[in-house]
mmCIF file of C-alpha atoms and ligand atoms in Angstrom:
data_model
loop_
_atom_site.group_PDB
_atom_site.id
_atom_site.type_symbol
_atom_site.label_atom_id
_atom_site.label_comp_id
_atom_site.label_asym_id
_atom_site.label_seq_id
_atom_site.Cartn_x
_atom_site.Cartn_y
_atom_site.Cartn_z
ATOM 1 C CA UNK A 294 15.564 60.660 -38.979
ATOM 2 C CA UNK A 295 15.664 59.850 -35.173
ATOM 3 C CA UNK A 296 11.810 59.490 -33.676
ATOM 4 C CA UNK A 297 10.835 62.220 -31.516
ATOM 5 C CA UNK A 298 10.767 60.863 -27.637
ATOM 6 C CA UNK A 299 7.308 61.118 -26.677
ATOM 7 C CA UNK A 300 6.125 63.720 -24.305
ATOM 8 C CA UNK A 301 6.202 62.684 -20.605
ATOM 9 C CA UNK A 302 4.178 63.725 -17.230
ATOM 10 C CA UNK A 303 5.262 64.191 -13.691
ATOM 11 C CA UNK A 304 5.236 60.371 -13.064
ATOM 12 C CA UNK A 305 7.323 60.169 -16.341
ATOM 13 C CA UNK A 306 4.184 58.466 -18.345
ATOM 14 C CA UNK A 307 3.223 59.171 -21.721
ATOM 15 C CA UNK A 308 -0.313 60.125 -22.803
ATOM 16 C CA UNK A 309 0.005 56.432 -23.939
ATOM 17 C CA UNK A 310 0.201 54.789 -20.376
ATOM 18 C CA UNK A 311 -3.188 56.753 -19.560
ATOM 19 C CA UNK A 312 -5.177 54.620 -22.595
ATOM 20 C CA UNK A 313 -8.386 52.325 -22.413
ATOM 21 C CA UNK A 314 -9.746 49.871 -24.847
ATOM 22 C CA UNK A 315 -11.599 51.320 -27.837
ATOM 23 C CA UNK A 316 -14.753 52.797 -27.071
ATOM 24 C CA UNK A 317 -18.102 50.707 -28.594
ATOM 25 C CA UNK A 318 -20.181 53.604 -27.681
ATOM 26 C CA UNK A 319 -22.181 55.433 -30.100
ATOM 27 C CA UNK A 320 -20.506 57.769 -31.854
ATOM 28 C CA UNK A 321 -21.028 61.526 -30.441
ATOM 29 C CA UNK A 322 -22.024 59.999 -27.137
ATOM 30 C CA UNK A 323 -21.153 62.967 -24.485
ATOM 31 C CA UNK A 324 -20.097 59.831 -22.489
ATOM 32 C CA UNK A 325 -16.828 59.254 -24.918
ATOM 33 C CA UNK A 326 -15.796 63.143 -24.337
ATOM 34 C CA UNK A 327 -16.161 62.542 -20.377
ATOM 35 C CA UNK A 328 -13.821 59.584 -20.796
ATOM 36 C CA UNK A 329 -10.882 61.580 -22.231
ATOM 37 C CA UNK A 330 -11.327 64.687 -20.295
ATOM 38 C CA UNK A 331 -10.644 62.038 -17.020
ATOM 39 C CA UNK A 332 -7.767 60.193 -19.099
ATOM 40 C CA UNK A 333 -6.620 64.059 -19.952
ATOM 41 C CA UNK A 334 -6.779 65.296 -16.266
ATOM 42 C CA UNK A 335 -5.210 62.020 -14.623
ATOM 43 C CA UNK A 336 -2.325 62.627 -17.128
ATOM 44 C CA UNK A 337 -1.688 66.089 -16.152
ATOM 45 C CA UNK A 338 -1.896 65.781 -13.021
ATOM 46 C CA UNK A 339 0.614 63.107 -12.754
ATOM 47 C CA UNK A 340 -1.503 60.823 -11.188
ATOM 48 C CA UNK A 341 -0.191 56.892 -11.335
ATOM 49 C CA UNK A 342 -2.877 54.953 -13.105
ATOM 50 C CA UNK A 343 -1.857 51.891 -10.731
ATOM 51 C CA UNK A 344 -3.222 54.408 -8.073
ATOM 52 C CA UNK A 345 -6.624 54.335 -9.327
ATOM 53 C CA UNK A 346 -9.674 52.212 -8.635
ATOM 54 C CA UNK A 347 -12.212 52.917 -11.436
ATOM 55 C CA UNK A 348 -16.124 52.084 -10.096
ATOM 56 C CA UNK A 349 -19.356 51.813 -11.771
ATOM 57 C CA UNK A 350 -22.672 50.052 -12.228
ATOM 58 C CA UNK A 351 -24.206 49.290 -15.445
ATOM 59 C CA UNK A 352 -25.301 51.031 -18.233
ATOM 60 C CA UNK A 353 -23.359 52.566 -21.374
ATOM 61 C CA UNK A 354 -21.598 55.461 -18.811
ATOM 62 C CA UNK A 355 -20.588 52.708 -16.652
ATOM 63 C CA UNK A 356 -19.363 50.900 -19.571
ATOM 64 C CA UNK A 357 -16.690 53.861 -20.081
ATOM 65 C CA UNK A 358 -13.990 53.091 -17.691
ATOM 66 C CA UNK A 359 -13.212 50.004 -20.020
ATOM 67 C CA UNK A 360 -12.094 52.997 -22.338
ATOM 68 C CA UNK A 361 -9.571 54.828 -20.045
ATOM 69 C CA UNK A 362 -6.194 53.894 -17.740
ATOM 70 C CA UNK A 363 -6.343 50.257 -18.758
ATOM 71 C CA UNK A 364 -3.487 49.559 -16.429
ATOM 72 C CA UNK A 365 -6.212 50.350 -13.329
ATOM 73 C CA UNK A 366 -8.005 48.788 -11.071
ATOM 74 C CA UNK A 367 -11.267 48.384 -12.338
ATOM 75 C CA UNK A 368 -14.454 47.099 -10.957
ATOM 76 C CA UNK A 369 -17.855 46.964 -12.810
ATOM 77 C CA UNK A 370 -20.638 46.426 -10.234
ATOM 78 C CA UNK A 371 -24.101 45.386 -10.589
ATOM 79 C CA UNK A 372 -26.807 48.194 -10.858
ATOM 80 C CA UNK A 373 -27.004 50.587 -8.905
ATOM 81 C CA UNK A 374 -24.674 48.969 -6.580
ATOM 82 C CA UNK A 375 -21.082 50.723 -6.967
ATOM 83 C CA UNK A 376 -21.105 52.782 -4.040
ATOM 84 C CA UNK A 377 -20.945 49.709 -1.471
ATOM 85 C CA UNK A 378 -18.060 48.342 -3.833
ATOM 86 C CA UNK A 379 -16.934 51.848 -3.819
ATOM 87 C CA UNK A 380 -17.053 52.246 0.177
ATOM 88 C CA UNK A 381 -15.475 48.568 0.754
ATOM 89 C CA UNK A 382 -12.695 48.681 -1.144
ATOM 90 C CA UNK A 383 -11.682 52.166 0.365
ATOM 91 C CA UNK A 384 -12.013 50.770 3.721
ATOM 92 C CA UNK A 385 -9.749 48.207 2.688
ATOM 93 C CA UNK A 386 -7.290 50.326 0.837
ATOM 94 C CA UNK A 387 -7.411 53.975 1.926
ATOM 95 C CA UNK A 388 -4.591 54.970 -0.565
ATOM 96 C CA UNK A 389 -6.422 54.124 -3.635
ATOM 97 C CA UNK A 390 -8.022 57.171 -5.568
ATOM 98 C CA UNK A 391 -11.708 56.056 -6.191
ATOM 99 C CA UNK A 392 -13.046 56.858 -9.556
ATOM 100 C CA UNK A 393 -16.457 56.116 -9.941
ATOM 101 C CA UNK A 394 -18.342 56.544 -13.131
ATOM 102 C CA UNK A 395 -22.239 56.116 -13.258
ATOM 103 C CA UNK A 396 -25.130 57.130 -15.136
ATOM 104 C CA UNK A 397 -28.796 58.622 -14.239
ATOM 105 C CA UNK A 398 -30.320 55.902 -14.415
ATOM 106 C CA UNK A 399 -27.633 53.640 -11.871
ATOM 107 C CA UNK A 400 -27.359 56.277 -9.800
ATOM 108 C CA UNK A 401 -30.900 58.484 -9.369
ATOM 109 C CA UNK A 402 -33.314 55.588 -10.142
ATOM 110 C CA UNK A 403 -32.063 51.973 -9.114
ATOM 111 C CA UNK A 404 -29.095 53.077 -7.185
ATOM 112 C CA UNK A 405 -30.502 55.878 -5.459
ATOM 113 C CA UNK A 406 -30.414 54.116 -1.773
ATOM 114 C CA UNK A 407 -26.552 53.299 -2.383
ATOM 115 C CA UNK A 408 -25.566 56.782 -3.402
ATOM 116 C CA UNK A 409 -27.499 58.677 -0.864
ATOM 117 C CA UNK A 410 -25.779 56.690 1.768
ATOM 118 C CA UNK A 411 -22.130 57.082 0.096
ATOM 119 C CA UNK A 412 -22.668 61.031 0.597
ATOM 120 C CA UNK A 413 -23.852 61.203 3.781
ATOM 121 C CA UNK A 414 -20.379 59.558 4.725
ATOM 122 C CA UNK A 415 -18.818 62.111 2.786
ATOM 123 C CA UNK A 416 -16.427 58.838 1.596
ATOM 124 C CA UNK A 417 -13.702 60.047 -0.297
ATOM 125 C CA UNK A 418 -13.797 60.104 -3.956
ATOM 126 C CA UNK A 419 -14.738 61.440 -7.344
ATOM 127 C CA UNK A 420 -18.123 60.274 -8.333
ATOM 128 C CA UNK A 421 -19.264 61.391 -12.012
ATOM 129 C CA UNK A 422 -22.818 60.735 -13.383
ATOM 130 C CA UNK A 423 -22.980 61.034 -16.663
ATOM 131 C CA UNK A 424 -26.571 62.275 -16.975
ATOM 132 C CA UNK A 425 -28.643 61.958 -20.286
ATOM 133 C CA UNK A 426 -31.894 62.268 -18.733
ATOM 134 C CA UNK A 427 -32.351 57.900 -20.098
ATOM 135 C CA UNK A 428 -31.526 54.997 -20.212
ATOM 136 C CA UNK A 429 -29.173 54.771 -22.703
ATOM 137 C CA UNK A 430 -28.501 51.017 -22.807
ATOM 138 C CA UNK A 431 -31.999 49.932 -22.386
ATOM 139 C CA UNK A 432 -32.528 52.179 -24.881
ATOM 140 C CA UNK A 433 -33.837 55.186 -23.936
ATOM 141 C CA UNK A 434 -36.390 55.108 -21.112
ATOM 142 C CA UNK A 435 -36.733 58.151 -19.146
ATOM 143 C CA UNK A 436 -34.516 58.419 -15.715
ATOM 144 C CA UNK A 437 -35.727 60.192 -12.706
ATOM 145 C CA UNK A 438 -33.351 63.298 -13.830
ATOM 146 C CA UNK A 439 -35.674 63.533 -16.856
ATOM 147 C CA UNK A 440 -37.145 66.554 -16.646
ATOM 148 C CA UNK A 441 -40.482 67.288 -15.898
ATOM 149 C CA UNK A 442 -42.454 68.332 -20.042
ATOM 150 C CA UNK A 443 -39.240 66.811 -21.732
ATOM 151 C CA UNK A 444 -40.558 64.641 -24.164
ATOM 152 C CA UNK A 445 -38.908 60.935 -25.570
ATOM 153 C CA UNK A 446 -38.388 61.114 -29.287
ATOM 154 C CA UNK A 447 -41.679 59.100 -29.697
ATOM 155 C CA UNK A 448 -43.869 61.740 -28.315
ATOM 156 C CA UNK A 449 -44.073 60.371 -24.940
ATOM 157 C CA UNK A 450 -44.315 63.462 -22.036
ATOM 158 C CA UNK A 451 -42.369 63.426 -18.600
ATOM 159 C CA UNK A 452 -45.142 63.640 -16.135
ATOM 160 C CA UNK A 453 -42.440 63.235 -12.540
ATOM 161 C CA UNK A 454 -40.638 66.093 -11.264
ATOM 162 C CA UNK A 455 -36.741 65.229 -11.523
ATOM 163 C CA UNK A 456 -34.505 64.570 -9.012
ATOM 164 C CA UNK A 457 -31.239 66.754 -9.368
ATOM 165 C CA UNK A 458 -28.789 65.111 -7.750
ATOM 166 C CA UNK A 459 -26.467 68.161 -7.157
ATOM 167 C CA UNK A 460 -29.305 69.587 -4.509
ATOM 168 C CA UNK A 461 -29.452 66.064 -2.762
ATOM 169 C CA UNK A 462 -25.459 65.471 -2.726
ATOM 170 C CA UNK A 463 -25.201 69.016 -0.925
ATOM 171 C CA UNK A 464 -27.764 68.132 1.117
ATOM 172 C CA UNK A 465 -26.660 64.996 2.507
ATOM 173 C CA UNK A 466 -23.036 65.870 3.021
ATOM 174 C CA UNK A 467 -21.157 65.903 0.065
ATOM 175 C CA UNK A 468 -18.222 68.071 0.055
ATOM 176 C CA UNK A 469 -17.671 68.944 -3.483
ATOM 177 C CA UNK A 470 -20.115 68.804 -5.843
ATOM 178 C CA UNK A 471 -20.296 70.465 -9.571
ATOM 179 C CA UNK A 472 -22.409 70.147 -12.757
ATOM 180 C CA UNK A 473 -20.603 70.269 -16.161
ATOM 181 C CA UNK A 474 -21.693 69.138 -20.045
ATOM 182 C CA UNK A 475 -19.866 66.733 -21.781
ATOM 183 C CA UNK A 476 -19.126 69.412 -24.257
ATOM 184 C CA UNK A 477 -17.565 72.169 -22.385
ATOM 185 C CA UNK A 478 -13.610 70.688 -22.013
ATOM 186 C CA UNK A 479 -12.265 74.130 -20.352
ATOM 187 C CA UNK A 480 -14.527 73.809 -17.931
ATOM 188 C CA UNK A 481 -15.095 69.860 -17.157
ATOM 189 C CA UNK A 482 -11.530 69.655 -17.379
ATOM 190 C CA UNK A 483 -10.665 72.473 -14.527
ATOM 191 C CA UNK A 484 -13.947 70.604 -12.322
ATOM 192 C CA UNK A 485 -12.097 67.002 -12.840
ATOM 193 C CA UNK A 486 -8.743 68.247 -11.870
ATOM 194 C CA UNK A 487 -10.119 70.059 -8.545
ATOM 195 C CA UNK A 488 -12.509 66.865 -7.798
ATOM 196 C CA UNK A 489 -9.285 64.576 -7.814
ATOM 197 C CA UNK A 490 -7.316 67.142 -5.395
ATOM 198 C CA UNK A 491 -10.313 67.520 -3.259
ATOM 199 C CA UNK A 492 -10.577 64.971 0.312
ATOM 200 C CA UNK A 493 -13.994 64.046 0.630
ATOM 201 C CA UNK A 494 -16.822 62.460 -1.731
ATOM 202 C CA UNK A 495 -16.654 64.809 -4.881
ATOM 203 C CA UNK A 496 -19.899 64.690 -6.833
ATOM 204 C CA UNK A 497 -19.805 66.128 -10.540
ATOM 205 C CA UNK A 498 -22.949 65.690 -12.525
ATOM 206 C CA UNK A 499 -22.204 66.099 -16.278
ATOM 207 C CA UNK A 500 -24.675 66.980 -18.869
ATOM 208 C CA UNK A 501 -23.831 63.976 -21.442
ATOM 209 C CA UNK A 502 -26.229 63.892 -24.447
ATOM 210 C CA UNK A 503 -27.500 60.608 -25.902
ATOM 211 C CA UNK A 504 -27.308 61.012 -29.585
ATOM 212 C CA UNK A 505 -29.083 57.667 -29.789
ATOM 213 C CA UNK A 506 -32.057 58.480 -28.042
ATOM 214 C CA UNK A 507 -32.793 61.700 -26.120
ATOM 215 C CA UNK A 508 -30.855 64.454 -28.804
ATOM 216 C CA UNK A 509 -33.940 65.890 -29.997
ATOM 217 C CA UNK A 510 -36.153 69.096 -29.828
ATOM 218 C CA UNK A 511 -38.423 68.650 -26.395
ATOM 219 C CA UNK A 512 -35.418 66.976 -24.410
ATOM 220 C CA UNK A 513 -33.539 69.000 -22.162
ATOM 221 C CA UNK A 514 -30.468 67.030 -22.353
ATOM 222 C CA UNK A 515 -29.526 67.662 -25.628
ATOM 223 C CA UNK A 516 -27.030 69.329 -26.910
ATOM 224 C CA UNK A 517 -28.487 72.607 -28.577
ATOM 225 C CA UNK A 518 -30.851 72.545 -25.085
ATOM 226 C CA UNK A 519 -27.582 72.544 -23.129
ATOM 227 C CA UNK A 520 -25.432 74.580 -25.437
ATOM 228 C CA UNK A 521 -28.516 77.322 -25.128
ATOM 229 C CA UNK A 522 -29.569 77.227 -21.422
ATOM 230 C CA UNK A 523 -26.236 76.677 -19.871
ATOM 231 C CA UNK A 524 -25.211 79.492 -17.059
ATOM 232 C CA UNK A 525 -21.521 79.560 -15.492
ATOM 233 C CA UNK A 526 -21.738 80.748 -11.940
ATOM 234 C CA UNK A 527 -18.416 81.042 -12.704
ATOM 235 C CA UNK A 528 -14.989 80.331 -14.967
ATOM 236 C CA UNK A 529 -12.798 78.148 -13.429
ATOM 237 C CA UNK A 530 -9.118 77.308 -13.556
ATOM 238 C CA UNK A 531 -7.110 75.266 -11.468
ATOM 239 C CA UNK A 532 -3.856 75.575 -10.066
ATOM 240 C CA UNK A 533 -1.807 72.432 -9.180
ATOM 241 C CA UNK A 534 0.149 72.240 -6.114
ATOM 242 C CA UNK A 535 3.147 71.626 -8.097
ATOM 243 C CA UNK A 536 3.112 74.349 -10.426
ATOM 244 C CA UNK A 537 4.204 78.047 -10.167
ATOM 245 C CA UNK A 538 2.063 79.790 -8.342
ATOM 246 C CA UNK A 539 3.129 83.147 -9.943
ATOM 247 C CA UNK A 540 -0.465 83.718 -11.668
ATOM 248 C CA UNK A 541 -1.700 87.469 -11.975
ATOM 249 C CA UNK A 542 -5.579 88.443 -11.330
ATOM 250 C CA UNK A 543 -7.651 91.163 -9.768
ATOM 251 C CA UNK A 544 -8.263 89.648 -6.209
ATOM 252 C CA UNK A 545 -11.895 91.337 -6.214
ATOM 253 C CA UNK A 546 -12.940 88.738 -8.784
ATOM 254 C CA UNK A 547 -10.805 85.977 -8.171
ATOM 255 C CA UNK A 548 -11.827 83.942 -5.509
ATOM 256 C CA UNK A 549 -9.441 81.192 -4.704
ATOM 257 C CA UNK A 550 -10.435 77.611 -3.383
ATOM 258 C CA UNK A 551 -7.373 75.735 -1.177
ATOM 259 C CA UNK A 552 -7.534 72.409 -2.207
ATOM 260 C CA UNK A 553 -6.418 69.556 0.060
ATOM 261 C CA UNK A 554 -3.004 68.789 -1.426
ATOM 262 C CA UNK A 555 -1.829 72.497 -1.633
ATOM 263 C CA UNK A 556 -3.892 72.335 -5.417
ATOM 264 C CA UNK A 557 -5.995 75.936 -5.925
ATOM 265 C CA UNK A 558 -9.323 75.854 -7.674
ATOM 266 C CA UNK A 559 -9.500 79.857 -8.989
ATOM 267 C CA UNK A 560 -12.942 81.367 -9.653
ATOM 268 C CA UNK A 561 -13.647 83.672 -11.976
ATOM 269 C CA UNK A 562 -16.488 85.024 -10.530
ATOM 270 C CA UNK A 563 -19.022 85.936 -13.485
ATOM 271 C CA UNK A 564 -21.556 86.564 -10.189
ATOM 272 C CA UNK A 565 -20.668 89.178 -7.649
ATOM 273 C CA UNK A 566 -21.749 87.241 -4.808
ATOM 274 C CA UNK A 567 -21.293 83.053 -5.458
ATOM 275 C CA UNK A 568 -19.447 81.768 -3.358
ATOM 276 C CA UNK A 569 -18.848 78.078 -3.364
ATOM 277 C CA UNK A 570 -18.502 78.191 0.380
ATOM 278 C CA UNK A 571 -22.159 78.737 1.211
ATOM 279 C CA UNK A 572 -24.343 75.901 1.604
ATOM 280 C CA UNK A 573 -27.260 78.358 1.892
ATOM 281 C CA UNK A 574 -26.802 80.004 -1.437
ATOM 282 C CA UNK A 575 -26.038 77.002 -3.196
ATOM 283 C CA UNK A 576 -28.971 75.458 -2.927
ATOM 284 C CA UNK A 577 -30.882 78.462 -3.179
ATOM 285 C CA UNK A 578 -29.317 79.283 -7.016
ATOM 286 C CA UNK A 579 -29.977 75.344 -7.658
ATOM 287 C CA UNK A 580 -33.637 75.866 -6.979
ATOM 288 C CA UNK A 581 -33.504 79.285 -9.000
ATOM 289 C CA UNK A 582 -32.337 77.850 -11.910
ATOM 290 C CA UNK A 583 -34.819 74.950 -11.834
ATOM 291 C CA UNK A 584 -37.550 77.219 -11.728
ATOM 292 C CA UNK A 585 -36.131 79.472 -14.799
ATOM 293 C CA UNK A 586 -34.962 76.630 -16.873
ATOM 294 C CA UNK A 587 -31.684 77.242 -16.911
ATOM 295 C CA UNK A 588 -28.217 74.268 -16.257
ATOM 296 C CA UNK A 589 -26.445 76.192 -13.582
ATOM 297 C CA UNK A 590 -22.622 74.906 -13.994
ATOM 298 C CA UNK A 591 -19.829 75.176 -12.121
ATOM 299 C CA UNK A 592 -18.292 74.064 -8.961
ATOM 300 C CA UNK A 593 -22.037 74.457 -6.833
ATOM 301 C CA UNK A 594 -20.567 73.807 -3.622
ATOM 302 C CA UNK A 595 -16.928 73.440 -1.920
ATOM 303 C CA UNK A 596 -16.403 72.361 1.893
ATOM 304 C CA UNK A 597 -12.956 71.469 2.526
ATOM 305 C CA UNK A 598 -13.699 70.947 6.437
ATOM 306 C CA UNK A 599 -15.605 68.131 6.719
ATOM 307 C CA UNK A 600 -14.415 64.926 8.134
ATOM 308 C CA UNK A 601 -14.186 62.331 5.534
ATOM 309 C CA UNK A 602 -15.641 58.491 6.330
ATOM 310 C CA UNK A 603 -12.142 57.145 7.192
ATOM 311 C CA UNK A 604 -11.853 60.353 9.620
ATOM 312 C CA UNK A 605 -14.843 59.269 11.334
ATOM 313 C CA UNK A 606 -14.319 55.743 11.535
ATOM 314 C CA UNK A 607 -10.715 56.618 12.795
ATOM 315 C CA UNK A 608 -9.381 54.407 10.382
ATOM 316 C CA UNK A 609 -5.198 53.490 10.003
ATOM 317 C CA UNK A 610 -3.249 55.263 7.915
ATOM 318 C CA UNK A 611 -1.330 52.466 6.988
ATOM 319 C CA UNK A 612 -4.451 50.525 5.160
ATOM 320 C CA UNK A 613 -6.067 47.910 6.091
ATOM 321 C CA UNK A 614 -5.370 45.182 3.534
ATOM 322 C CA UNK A 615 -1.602 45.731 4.049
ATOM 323 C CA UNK A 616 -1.818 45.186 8.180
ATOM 324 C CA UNK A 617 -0.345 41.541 9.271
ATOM 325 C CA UNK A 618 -2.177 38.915 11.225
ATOM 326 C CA UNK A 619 -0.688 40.128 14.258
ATOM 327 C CA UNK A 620 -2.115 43.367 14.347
ATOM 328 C CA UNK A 621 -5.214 42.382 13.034
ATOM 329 C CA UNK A 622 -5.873 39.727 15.460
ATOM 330 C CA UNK A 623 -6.085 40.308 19.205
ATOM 331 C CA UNK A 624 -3.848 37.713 21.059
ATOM 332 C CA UNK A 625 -5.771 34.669 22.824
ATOM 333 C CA UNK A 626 -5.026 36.424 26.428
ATOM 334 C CA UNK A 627 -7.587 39.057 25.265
ATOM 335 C CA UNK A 628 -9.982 36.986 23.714
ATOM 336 C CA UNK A 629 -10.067 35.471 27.569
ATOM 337 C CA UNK A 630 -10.160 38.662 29.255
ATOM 338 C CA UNK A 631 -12.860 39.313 27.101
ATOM 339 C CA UNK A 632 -14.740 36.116 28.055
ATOM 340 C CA UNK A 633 -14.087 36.303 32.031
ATOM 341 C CA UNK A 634 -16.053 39.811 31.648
ATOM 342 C CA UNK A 635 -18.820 38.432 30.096
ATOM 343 C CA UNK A 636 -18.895 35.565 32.532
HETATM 344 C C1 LIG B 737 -31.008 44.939 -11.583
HETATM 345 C C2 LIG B 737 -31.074 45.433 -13.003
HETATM 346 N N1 LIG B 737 -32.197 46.056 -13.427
HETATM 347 C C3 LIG B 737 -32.278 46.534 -14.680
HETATM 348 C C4 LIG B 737 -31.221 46.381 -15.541
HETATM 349 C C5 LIG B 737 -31.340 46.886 -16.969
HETATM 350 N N2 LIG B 737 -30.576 48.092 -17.189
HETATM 351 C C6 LIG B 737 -29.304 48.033 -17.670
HETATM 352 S S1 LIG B 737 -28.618 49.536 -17.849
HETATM 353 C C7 LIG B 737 -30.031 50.290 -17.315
HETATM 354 C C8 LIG B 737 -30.147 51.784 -17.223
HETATM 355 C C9 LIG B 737 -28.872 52.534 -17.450
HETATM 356 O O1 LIG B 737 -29.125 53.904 -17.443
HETATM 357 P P1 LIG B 737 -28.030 54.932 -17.030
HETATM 358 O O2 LIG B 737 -27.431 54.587 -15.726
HETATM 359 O O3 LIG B 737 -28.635 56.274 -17.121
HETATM 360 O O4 LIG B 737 -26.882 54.719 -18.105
HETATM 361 P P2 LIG B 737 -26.787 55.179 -19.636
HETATM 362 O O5 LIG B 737 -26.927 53.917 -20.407
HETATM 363 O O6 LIG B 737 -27.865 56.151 -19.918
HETATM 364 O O7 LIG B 737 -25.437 55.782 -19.733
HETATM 365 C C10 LIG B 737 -31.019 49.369 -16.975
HETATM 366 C C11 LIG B 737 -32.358 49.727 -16.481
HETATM 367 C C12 LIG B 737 -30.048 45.732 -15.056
HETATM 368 N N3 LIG B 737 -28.982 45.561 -15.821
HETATM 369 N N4 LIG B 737 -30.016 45.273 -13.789
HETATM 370 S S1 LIG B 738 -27.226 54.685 -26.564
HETATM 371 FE FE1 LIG B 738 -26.949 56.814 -25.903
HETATM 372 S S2 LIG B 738 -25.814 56.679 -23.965
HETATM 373 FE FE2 LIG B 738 -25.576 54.708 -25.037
HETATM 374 S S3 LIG B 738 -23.692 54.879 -26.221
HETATM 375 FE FE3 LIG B 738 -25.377 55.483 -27.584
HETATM 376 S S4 LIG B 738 -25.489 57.700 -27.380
HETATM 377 FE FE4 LIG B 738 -24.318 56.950 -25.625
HETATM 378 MG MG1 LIG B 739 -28.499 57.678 -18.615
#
């Protein structure tokens, strides 16, 4: 009997073309299930893996690209350090899609004067930490999202106040910013899709459980803590721009989110009055939940205004690494005019 052609995307790839190396992670690591929700999405949307730029620092969530879209550009920075790889090679090559992938600890403790920076530019690209409250690869140190009580599996008590980095990204200027768990695919799935249609720096912090080290009772990145305290400001689906948009729903609790490439990011309201749109309210419900315990999920935050890095810079569209010499470089007669009016 004849094989059965294997199914193909927009781009004509198979699921196959989208693959990584084989993951050395620990088994049940929320970090594995992040990696093939982000293989999952870049397949259905179609999106050329050559296209892609894949970013992190160090630690076992930065290790994960290695296990997705082999056939992309891939860059493992030092510590902490991604977003200045991140912001370079986009000023280089505006056409790339930036994927960065980063943990907790590379991103909210060591790396937290690189990331702040990268989101007050509002640079454009998906930027994922996959939070587990440690440091996984050191093995299991508290981070500074740690919450504050949560204890270590060896007794030891939290005594700093977190940071959550989904207040500070929408307070320094990022323009889409969510918070998922690892374990929630519908969801994650419909975030990852919408980050990768959205123009500016899209920020999704994801709830990734270490089995190794911070799974227990006391920790509130686990997954029974998670799985209990988790509250949907909404239920989220997303429309691509190159589907049908023929979908049916009662407009007064529907909201609809126009993405920049014609993509629609539909919310399901399960909240009368959240809307994505206001800064204001955002950050108020992010502060509500802290105080009541709760993981407040969803797309937080949505600002599809906002001039992106390479807007403000004024930057080509044809990019910069493909310009020739003779663009790049003025011609000796303005060098001199340039010296005579210094002179
Ligand atoms: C400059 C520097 N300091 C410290 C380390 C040691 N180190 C490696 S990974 C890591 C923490 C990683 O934590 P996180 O980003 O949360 O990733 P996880 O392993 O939890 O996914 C640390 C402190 C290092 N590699 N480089
Ligand atoms: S140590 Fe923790 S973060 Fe690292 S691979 Fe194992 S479960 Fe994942
Ligand atoms: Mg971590």
């Amino acid at each position: 009997m004849a094989e059965a052609t294997p199914k193909t995307n927009r781009a004509g790839l198979t699921l196959a073309d989208y693959k990584g190396g084989k993951s050395t992670l620990c088994a049940g690591c929320g970090h594995n299930a992040i990696s093939e929700r982000i293989l999952d999405a870049m397949y259905e949307l179609g999106v050329k893996p050559e296209r892609v730029a894949k970013l992190s620092g160090i630690g076992c969530s930065s290790k994960s690209p290695a296990y997705f879209m082999s056939r992309s550009h891939s860059f493992n920075a030092l510590h902490g350090r991604m977003p200045s790889v991140a912001t370079g090679a986009l000023l280089a090559n505006r056409t790339l899609l930036a994927l960065g992938v980063s943990g907790d600890g590379d991103t909210a403790s060591i790396g937290i004067g690189q990331f702040v920076h990268l989101v007050r530019r509002n640079l454009p690209m998906v930027y994922i930490i996959e939070d587990n409250g440690v440091y996984g690869l050191t093995k299991g140190q508290f981070s500074a999202t740690a919450d504050l009580g949560s204890t270590l599996k060896n007794g030891v008590v939290n005594e700093l106040p977190p940071i959550d980095t989904c207040l500070l990204a929408i307070q320094l200027g990022a323009t889409y910013v969510g918070r998922s768990f690892s374990g929630d695919k519908k969801q994650l799935s419909a975030m990852l899709k919408g980050a990768v249609s959205h123009r500016g720096t899209a920020m999704l912090d994801v709830i990734s459980p270490c089995v190794a080290f911070n799974d227990h009772e006391g920790s509130t990145k686990s997954y029974a803590y998670t799985k209990d305290h988790d509250e949907p400001v909404h239920e989220l689906s997303f429309v691509p721009s190159f589907e049908d948009i023929g979908i049916e729903y009662d407009p007064g609790t529907v909201m609809d989110v126009r993405l920049h490439d014609g993509s629609r990011l539909q919310l399901h309201k399960l909240e009368e009055s959240y809307d994505p749109r206001d800064k204001l309210r955002a950050v108020t419900r992010i502060l509500e939940s802290q105080a009541s315990g709760e993981v407040l999920t969803g797309v937080l935050y949505v600002n599809t205004e906002a001039p992106t890095f390479h807007d403000l810079l004024g930057v080509t569209e044809d990019p910069l690494c493909t310009l020739p010499q003779e663009k790049v470089r003025p011609p000796k007669s303005v060098l001199d005019e340039v010296m005579r009016s210094l002179g």
